[in-house]
Coordinates of C-alpha atoms and ligand atoms in Angstrom, one line a residue:
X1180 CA 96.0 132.4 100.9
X1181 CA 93.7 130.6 103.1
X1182 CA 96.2 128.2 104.3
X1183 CA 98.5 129.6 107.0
X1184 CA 102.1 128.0 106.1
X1185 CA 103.3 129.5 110.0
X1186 CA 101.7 126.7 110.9
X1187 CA 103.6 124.0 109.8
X1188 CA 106.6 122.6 111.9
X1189 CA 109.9 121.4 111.3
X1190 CA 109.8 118.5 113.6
X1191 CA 112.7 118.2 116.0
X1192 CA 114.4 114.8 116.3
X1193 CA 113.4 113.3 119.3
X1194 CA 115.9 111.8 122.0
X1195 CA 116.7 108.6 121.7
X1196 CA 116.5 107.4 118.3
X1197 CA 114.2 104.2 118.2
X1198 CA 113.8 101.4 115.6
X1199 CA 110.2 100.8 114.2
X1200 CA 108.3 97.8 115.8
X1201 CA 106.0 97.4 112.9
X1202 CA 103.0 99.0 115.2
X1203 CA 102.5 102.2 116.7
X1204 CA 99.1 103.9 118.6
X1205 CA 98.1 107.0 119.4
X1206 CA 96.3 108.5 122.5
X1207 CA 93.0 107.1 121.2
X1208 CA 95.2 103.3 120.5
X1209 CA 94.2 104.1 117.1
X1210 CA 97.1 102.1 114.8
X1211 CA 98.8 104.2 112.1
X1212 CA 97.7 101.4 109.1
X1213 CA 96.5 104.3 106.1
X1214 CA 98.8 107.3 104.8
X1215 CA 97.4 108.8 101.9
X1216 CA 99.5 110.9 99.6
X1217 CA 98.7 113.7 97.4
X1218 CA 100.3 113.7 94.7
X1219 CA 99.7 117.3 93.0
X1220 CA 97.4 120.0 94.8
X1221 CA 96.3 120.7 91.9
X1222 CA 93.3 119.6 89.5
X1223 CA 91.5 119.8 86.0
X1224 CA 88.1 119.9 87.3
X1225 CA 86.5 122.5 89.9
X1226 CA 83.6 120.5 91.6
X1227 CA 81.9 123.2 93.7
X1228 CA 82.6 121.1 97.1
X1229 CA 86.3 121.5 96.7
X1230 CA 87.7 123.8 94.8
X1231 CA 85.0 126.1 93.3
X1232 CA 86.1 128.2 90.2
X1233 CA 86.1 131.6 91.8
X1234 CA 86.6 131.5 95.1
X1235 CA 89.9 129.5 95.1
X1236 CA 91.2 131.1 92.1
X1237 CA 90.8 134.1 93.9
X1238 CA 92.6 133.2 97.1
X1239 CA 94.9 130.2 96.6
X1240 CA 98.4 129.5 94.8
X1241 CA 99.2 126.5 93.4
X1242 CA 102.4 125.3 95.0
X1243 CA 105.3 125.6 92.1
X1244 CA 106.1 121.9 90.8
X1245 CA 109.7 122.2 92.7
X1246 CA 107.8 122.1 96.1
X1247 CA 106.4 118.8 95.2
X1248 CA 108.1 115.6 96.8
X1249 CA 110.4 113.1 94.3
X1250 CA 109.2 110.1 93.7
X1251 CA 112.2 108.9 95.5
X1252 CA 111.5 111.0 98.4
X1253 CA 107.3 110.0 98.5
X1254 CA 108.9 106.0 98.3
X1255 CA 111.3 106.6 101.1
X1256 CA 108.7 108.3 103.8
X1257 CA 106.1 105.3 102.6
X1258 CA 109.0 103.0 103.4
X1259 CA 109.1 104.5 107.1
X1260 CA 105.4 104.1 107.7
X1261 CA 105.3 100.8 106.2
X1262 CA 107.8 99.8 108.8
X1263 CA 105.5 101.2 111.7
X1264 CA 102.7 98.7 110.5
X1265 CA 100.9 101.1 107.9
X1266 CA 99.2 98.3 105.5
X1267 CA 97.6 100.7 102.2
X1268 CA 99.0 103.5 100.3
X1269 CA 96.1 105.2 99.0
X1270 CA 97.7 108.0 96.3
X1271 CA 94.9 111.2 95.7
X1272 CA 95.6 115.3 95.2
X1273 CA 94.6 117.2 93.9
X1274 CA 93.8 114.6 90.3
X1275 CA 96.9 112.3 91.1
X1276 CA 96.2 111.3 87.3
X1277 CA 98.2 114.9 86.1
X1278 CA 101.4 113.6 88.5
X1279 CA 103.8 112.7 85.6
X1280 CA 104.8 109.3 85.1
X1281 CA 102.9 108.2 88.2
X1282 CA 103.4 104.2 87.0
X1283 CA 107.4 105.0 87.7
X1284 CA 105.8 105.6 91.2
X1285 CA 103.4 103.3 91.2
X1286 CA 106.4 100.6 90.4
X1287 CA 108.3 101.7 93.1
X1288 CA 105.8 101.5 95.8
X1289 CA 104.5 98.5 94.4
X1290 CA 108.1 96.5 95.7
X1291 CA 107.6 97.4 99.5
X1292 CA 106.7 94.5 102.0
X1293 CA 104.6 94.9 104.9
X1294 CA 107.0 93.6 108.0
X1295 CA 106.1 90.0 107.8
X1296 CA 106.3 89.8 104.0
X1297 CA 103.2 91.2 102.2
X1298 CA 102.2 92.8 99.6
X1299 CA 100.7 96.7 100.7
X1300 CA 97.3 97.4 99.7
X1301 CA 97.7 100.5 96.5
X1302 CA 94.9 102.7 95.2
X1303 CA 94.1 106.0 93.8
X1304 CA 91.1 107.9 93.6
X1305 CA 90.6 109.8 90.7
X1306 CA 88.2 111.9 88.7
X1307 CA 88.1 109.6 86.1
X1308 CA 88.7 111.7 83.5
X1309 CA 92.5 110.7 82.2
X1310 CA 91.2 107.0 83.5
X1311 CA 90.7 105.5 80.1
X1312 CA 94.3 106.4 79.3
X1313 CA 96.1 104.9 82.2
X1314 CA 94.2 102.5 83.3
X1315 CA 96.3 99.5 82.0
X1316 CA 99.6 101.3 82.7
X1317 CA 98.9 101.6 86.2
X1318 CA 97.6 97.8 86.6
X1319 CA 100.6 96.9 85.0
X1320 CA 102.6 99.4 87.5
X1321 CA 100.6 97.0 90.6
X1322 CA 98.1 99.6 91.5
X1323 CA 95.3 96.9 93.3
X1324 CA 92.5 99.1 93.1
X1325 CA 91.4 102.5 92.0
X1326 CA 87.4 105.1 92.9
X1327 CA 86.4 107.1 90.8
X1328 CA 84.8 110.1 91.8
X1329 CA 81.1 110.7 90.1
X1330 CA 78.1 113.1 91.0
X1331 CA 75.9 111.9 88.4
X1332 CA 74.9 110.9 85.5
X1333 CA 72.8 113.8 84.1
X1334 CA 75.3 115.6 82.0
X1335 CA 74.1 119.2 82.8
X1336 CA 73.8 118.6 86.2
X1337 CA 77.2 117.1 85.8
X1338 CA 78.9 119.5 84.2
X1339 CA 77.7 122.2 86.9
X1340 CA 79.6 120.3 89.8
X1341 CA 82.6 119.7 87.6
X1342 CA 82.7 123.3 86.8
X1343 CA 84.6 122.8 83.7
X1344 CA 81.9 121.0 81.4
X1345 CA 83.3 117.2 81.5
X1346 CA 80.5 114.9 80.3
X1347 CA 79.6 111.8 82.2
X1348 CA 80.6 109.7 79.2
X1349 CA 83.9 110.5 79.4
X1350 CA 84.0 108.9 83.2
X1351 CA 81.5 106.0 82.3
X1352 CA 84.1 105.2 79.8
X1353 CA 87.0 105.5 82.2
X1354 CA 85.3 102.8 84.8
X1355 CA 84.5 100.9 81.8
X1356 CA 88.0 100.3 80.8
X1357 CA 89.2 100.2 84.3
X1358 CA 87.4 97.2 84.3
X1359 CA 88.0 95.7 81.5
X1360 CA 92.2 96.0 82.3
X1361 CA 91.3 93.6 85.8
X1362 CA 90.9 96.6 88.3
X1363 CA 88.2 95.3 90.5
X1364 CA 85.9 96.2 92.6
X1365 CA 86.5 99.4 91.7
X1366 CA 84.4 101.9 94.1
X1367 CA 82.2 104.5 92.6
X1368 CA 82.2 107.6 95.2
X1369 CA 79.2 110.3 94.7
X1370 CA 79.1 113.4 97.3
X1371 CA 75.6 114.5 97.8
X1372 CA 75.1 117.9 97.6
X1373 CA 71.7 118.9 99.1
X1374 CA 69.6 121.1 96.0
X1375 CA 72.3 120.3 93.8
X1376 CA 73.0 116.4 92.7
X1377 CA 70.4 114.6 95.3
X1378 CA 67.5 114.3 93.5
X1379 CA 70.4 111.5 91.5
X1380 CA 70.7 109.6 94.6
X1381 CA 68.1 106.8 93.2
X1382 CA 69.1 107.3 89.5
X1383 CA 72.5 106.6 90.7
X1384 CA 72.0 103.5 92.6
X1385 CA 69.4 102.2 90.0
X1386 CA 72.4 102.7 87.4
X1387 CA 75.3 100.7 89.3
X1388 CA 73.1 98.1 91.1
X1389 CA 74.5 94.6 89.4
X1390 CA 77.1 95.9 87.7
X1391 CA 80.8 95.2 88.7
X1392 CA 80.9 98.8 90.5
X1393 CA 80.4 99.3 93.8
X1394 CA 78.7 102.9 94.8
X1395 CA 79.4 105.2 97.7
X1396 CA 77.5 108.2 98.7
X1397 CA 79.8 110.8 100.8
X1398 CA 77.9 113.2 103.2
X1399 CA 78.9 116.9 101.7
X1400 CA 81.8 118.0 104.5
X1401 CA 83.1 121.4 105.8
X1402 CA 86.8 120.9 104.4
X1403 CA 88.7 123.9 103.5
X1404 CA 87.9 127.5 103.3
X1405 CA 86.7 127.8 99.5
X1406 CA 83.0 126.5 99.2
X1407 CA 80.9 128.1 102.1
X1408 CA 79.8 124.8 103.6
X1409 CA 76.3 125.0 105.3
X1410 CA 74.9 121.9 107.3
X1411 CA 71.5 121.9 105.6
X1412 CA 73.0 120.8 102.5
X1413 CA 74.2 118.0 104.1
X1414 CA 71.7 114.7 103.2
X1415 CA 72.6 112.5 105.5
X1416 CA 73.4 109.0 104.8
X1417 CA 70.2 107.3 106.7
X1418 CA 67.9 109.5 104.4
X1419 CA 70.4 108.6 101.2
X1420 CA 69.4 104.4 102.7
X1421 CA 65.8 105.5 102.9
X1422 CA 65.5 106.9 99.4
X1423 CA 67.0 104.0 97.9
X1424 CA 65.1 101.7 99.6
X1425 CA 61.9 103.0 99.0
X1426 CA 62.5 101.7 95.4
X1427 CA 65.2 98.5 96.0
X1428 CA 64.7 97.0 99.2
X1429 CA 68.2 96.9 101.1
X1430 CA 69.6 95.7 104.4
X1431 CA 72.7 96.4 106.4
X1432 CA 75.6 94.2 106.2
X1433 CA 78.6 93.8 108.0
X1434 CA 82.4 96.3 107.7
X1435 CA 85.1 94.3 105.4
X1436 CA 87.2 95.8 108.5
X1437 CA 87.2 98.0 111.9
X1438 CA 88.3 101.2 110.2
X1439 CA 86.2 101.6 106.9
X1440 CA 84.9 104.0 106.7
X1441 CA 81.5 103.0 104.8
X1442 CA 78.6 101.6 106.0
X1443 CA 78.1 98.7 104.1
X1444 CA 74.1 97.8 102.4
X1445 CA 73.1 95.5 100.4
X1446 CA 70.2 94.9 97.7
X1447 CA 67.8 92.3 99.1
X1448 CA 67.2 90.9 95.7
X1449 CA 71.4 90.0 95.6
X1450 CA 71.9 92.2 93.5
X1451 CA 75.1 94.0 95.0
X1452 CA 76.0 96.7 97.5
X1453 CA 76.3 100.1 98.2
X1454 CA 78.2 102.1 100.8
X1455 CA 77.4 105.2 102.7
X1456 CA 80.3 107.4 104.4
X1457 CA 78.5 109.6 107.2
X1458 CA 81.7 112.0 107.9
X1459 CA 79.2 114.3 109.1
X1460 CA 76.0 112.5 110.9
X1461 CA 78.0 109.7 112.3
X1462 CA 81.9 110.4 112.5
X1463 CA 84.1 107.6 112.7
X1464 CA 87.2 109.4 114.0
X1465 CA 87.4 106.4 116.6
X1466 CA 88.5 104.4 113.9
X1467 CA 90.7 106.4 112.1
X1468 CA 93.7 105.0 111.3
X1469 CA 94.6 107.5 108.4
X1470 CA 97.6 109.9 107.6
X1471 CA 97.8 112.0 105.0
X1472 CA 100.8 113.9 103.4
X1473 CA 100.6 116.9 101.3
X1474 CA 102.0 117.2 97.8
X1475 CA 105.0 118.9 99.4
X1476 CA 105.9 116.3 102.2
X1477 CA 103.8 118.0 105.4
X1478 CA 102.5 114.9 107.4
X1479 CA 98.7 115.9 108.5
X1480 CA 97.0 113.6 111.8
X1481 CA 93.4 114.6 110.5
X1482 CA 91.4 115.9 107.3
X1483 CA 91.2 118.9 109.3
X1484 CA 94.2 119.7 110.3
X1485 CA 95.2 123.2 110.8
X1486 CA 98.8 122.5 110.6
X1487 CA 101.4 119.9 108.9
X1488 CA 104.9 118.7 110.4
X1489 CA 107.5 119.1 107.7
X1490 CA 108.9 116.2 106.8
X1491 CA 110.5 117.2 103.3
X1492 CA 112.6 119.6 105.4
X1493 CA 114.0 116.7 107.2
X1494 CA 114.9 114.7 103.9
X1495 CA 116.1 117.6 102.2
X1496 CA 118.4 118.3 105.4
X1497 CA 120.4 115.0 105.4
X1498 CA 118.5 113.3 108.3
X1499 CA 118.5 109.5 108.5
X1500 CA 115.7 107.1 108.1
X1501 CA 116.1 106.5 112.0
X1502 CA 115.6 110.2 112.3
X1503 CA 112.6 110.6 110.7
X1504 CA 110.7 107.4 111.5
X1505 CA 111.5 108.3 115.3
X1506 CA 110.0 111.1 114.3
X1507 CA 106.6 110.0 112.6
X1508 CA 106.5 107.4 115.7
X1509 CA 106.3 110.2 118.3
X1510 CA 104.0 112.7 116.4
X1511 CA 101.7 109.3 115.6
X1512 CA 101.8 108.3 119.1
X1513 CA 100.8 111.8 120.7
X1514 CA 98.0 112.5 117.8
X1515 CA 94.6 112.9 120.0
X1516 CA 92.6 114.4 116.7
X1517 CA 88.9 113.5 116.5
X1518 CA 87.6 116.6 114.8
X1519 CA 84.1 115.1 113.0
X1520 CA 83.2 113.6 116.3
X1521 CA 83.6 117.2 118.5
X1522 CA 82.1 119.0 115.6
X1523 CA 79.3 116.9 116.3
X1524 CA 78.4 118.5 119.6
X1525 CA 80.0 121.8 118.8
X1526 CA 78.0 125.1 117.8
X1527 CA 74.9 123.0 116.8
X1528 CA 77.5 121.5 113.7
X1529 CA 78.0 124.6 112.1
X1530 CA 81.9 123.3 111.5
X1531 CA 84.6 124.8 112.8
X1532 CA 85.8 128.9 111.4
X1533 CA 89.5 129.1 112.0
X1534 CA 91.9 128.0 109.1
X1535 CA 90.9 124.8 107.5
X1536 CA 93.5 122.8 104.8
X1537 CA 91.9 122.7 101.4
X1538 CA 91.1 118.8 100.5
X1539 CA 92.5 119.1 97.4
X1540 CA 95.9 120.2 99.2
X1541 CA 95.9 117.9 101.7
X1542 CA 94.7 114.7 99.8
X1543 CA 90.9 113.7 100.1
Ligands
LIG2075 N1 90.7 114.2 92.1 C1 90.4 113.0 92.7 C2 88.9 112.7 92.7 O1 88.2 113.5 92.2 O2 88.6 111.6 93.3 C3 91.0 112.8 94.1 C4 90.9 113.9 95.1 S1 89.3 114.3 95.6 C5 89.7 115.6 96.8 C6 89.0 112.9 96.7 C7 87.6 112.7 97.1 O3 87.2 113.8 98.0 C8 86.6 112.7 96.0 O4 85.8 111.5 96.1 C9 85.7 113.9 96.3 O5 84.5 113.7 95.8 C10 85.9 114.0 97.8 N2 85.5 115.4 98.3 C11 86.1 116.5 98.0 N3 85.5 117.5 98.6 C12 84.5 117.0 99.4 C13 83.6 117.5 100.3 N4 83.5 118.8 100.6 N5 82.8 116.6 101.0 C14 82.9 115.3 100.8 N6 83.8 114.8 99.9 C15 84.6 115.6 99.2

């Protein structure tokens, strides 16, 4: 295994039980406004910066599908963090496109309010590759928006990162029907792997620019213990900016919000936007704002996170919703993590060795 389950903790109950005030801030007054949920650990494809064919077949179970929480049970903790002020639901894996009758979910996530009345933000990232099945089932669930996850657009080249030959037309297909059911703007997200997909950074960006898509490009990180990260096959996003510019001229343009967590350009000709997340060469953990819970109900403070607090154990043992949202209030309020930024000035960047949470476990 190369996730060390003695980590995790049942949380105790703190002393006295508390109501939720529809805000709560940790040690950094960072707000708790994101949790994202994974909906299944695992995945039909096996890009090599995730979960690469051989090495996490060799060392990782999948959890058994009784571990995973009930919809029920994933609606009731949202319910709790919606109460403390949390604004989006953002629903990954793992593909959170195998989940099951996610639009049953979906549905039930889609009738919370937000404390004074509104609607919550819902997306999902996918792969794209069930997307031109479900996309009009989960618009008419009242998912708001959906990514997609895609490399590139060179098949071969493709097919080497999925690991399990799935041709770009499949995905183009999926955003093209996305679109066409109303989802919009629906995000693009591209990881740049240095020697591997980068040399598709302008093809890429040349391919979406004008249309109804929006591209990201994702520095490469060091999550989980399967793919032998190395920093030199990071590109980082300013050279990612100065490739793309070189053919369409672009200037920067101001965050939709504080805690996005792209850097926003646009084309000087009008002609759209792209985005670049610089997890690695410029962290952002100031303004993270972001929880994440595992498939099987662990509540993790950071993407790298060495251990979860066990909040199906609390459901599953009769607690109250008082219980457990005086719970997520004081493990929220004492969370202090701000791993990208210390990695930064760390070892020279190589990333941290001890146990690391595998991103398609935890929820990317
Ligand atoms: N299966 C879905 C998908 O492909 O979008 C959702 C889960 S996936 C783990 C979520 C996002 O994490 C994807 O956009 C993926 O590209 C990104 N991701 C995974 N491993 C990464 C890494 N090592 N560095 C940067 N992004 C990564």
């Amino acid at each position: 295994m190369t996730y060390d389950h003695r980590l995790n903790k049942v949380p105790t109950i703190p002393s006295p039980l508390e109501s939720p005030a529809g805000i709560v801030a940790d040690t950094l007054a960072r707000p708790l406004q994101e949790l994202r949920i994974s909906l299944t650990d695992r995945c039909n494809f096996r890009c090599v910066y995730c979960m690469p064919d051989k090495s996490f077949v060799e060392n990782r179970v999948f959890l058994p599908r009784t571990s995973l929480l009930s919809f029920e049970e994933i609606t009731r903790i949202a319910q709790i963090f919606v109460a403390h002020g949390t604004k989006k639901i953002h629903l990954t894996g793992g593909e959170p496109l195998l989940r099951k009758h996610i639009e049953n979910l979906i549905g039930m996530l889609a009738q919370l309010k937000t404390p004074d009345g509104r609607n919550l933000e819902l997306t999902l990232t996918t792969n794209g590759s069930l997307l031109a099945k479900t996309a009009q089932s989960l618009k008419d669930a009242g998912l708001t928006r959906v990514t997609v996850s895609l490399d590139s657009l060179d098949d071969a080249i493709f097919k080497q990162m999925n690991g399990v030959d799935f041709p770009v037309s499949d995905v183009l297909h999926g955003l093209d029907v996305a679109h066409a059911v109303g989802f919009g703007p629906i995000k693009v997200n591209m990881v740049v792997k240095g020697g591997m997909n980068d040399q598709e950074i302008v093809p890429m960006a040349r391919y979406f620019k004008g249309s109804p898509f929006i591209l990201r490009f994702i520095e490469y990180m060091d999550v989980g213990a399967s793919i032998n990260w190395k920093m030199n096959e990071v590109i980082p996003s300013s050279e990612v900016i100065r490739r793309i510019a070189a053919h369409m001229p672009l200037e920067e343009i101001e965050p939709n919000h504080k805690s996005e967590t792209a850097k926003r350009w646009r084309y000087q000709d009008g002609s759209g936007e792209i985005g670049v997340v610089s997890s690695v060469t410029q962290a952002f953990c100031h303004a993270c704002d972001r929880a994440r819970l595992s498939s099987e109900g662990k509540l993790y403070t950071c993407l790298f996170a060495t251990g979860g607090h066990d909040l199906r154990a609390l459901m599953r043992d009769g607690r109250t919703d008082q219980e457990i949202s005086t719970v997520v209030a004081h493990l929220w309020r004492s969370r202090a993590d701000r791993y990208s930024e210390l990695r930064g000035v760390s070892r020279k960047g190589m990333g941290r060795t001890d146990k690391k949470i595998e991103m398609s476990y935890i929820g990317g």
